[in-house]
mmCIF file of C-alpha atoms in Angstrom:
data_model
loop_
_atom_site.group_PDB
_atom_site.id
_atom_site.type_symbol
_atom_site.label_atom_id
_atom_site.label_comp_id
_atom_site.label_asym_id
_atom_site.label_seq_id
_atom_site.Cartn_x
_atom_site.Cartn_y
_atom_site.Cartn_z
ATOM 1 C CA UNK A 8 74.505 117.560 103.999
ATOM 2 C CA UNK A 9 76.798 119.122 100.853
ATOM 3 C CA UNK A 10 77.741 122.230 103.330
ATOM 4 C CA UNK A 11 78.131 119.821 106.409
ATOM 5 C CA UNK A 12 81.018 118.440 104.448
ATOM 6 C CA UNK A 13 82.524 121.034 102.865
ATOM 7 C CA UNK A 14 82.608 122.600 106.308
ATOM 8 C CA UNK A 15 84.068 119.796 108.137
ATOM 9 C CA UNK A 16 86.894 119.457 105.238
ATOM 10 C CA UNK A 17 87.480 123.142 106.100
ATOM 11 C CA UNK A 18 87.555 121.989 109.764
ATOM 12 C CA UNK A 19 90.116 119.262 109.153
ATOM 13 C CA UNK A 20 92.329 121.140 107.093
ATOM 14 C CA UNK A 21 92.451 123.689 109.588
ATOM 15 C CA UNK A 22 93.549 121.232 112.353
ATOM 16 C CA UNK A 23 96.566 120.287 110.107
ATOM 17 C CA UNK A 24 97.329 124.292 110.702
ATOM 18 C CA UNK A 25 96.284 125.088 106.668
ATOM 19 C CA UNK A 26 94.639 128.287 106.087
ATOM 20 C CA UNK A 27 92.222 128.191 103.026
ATOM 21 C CA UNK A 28 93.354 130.182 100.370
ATOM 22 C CA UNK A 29 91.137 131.417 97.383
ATOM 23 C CA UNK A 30 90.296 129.657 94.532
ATOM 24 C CA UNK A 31 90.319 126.553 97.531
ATOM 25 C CA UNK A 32 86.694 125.945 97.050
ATOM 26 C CA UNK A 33 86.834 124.922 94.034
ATOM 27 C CA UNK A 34 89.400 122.366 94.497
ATOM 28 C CA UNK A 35 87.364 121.130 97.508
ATOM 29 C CA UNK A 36 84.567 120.671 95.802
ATOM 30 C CA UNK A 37 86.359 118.987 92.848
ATOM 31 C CA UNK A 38 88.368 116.531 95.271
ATOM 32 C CA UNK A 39 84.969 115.783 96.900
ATOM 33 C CA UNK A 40 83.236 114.356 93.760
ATOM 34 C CA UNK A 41 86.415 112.747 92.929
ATOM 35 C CA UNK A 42 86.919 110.718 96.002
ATOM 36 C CA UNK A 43 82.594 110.646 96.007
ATOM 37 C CA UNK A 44 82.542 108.652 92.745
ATOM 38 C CA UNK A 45 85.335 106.301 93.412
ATOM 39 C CA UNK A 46 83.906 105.201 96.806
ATOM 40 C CA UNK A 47 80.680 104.634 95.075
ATOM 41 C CA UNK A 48 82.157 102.902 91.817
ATOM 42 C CA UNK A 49 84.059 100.931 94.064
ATOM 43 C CA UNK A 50 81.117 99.433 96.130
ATOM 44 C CA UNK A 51 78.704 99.914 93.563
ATOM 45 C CA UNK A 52 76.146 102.212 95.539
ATOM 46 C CA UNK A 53 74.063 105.363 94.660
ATOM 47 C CA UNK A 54 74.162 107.245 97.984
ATOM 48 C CA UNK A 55 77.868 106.813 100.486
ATOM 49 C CA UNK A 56 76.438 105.170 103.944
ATOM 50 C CA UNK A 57 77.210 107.612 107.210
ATOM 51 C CA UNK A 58 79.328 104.805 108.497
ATOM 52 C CA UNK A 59 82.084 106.084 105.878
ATOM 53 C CA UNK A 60 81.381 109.959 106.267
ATOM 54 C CA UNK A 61 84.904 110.308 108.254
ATOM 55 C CA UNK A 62 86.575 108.084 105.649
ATOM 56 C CA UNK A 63 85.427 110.326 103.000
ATOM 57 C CA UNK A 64 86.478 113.226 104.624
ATOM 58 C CA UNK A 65 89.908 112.451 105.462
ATOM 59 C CA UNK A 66 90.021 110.655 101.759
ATOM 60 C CA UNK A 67 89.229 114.258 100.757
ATOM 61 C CA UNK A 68 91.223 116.226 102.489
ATOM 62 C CA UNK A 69 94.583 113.980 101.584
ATOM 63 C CA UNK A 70 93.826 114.164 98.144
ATOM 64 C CA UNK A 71 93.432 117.826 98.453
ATOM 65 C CA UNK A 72 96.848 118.465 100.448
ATOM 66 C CA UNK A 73 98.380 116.287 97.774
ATOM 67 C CA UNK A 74 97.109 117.948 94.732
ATOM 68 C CA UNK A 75 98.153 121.370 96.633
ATOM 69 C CA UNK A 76 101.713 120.134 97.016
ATOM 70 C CA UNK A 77 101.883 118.684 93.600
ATOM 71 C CA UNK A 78 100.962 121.650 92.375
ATOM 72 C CA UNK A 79 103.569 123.678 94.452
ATOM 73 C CA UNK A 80 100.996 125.624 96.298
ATOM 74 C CA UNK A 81 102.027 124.416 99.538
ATOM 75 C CA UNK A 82 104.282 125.686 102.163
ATOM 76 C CA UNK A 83 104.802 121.828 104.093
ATOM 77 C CA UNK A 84 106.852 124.020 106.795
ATOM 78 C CA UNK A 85 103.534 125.999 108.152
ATOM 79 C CA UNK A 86 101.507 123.172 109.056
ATOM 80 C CA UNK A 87 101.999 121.775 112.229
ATOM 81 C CA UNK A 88 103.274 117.845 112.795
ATOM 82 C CA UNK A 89 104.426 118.251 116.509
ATOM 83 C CA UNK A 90 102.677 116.512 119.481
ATOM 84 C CA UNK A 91 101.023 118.298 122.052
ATOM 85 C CA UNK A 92 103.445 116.817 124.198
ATOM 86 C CA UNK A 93 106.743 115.134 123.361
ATOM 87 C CA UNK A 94 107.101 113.629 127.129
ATOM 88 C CA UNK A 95 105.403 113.355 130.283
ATOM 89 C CA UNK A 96 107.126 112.490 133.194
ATOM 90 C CA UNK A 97 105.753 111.884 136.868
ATOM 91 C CA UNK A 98 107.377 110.466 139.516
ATOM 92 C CA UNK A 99 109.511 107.539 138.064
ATOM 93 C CA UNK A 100 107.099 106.559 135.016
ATOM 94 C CA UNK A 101 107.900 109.184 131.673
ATOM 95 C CA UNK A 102 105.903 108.532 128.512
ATOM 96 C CA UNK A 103 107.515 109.656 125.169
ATOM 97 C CA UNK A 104 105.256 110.479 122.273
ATOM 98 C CA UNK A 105 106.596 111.456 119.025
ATOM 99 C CA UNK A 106 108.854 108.457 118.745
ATOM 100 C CA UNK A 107 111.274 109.205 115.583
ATOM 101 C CA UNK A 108 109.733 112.726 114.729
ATOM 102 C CA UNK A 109 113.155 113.874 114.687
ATOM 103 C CA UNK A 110 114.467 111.678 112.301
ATOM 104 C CA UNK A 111 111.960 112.837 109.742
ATOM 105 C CA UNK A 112 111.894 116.027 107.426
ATOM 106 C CA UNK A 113 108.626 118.010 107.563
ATOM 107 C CA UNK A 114 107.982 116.766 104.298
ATOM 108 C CA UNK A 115 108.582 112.974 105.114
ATOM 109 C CA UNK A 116 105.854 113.582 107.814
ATOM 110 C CA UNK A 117 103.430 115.252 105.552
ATOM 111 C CA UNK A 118 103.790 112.432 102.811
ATOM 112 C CA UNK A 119 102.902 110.165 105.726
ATOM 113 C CA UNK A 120 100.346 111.821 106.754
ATOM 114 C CA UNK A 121 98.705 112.164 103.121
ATOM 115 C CA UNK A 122 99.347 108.601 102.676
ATOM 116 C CA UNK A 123 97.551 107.832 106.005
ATOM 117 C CA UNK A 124 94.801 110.088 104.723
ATOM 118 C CA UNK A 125 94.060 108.532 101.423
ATOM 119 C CA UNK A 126 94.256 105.053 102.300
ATOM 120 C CA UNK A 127 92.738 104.457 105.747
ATOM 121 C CA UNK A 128 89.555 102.979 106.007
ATOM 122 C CA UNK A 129 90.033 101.074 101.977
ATOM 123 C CA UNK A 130 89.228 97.934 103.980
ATOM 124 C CA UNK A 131 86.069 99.590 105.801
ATOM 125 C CA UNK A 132 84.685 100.916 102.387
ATOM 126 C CA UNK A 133 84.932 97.299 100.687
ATOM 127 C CA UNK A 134 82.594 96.197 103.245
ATOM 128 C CA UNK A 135 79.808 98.314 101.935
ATOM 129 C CA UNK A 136 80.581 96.740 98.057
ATOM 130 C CA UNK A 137 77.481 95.666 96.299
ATOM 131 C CA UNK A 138 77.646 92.495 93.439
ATOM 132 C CA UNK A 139 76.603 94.375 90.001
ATOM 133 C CA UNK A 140 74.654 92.369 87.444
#
């Protein structure tokens, strides 16, 4: 299960259009125990439950692109925010995606995004909290 995560982290980040870098790894592994032990501090558990395996991913893989940007190892500009489509339009009916993408800097995006990252699911992890004794 240990490379089934680190490979779907990999995975992830790749969707956001980052390309792993060396000494990467390392920091994924690191950010994994990290977000690992506070999931199961928080609900008091031994093992995380499968339910939460996406959670913990994309907990991962926000702290990760934060640390890398904290750290100034990352270029914000080459990862990709656009939709696949910013309008549809058939016949009289058009669909606009991307609502107020253009009023945001890459970088406003990608602090969205992190924040989106690190904090969805909280609620769906306290359900899984165990009363210590």
């Amino acid at each position: 299960m240990e490379n089934n995560i680190i490979d779907e982290i990999e995975k992830r980040l790749e969707s956001f259009g980052y390309i792993l870098k060396d000494g990467d790894k390392w920091l994924i592994g690191f950010v994994r125990e990290k977000i690992e032990n506070i999931i199961k501090l928080d609900c008091n558990i031994g093992e995380i439950p499968k339910e939460l395996h996406n959670i913990e991913v994309d907990m991962i893989v926000g702290e990760f692109l934060f640390t890398k940007k904290n750290m100034g190892q990352l270029d914000i500009e080459s990862l990709n925010f656009e939709a696949v489509e910013k309008s549809i339009s058939e016949g009289d009916t058009k669909v606009d995606f991307a609502i107020g993408s253009g009023s945001q800097t890459p970088e406003q995006r990608f602090d969205s995004l992190v924040a989106y990252l690190t904090t969805y699911g909280k609620n769906k992890i306290l359900t899984f909290r165990c009363l210590r004794w």
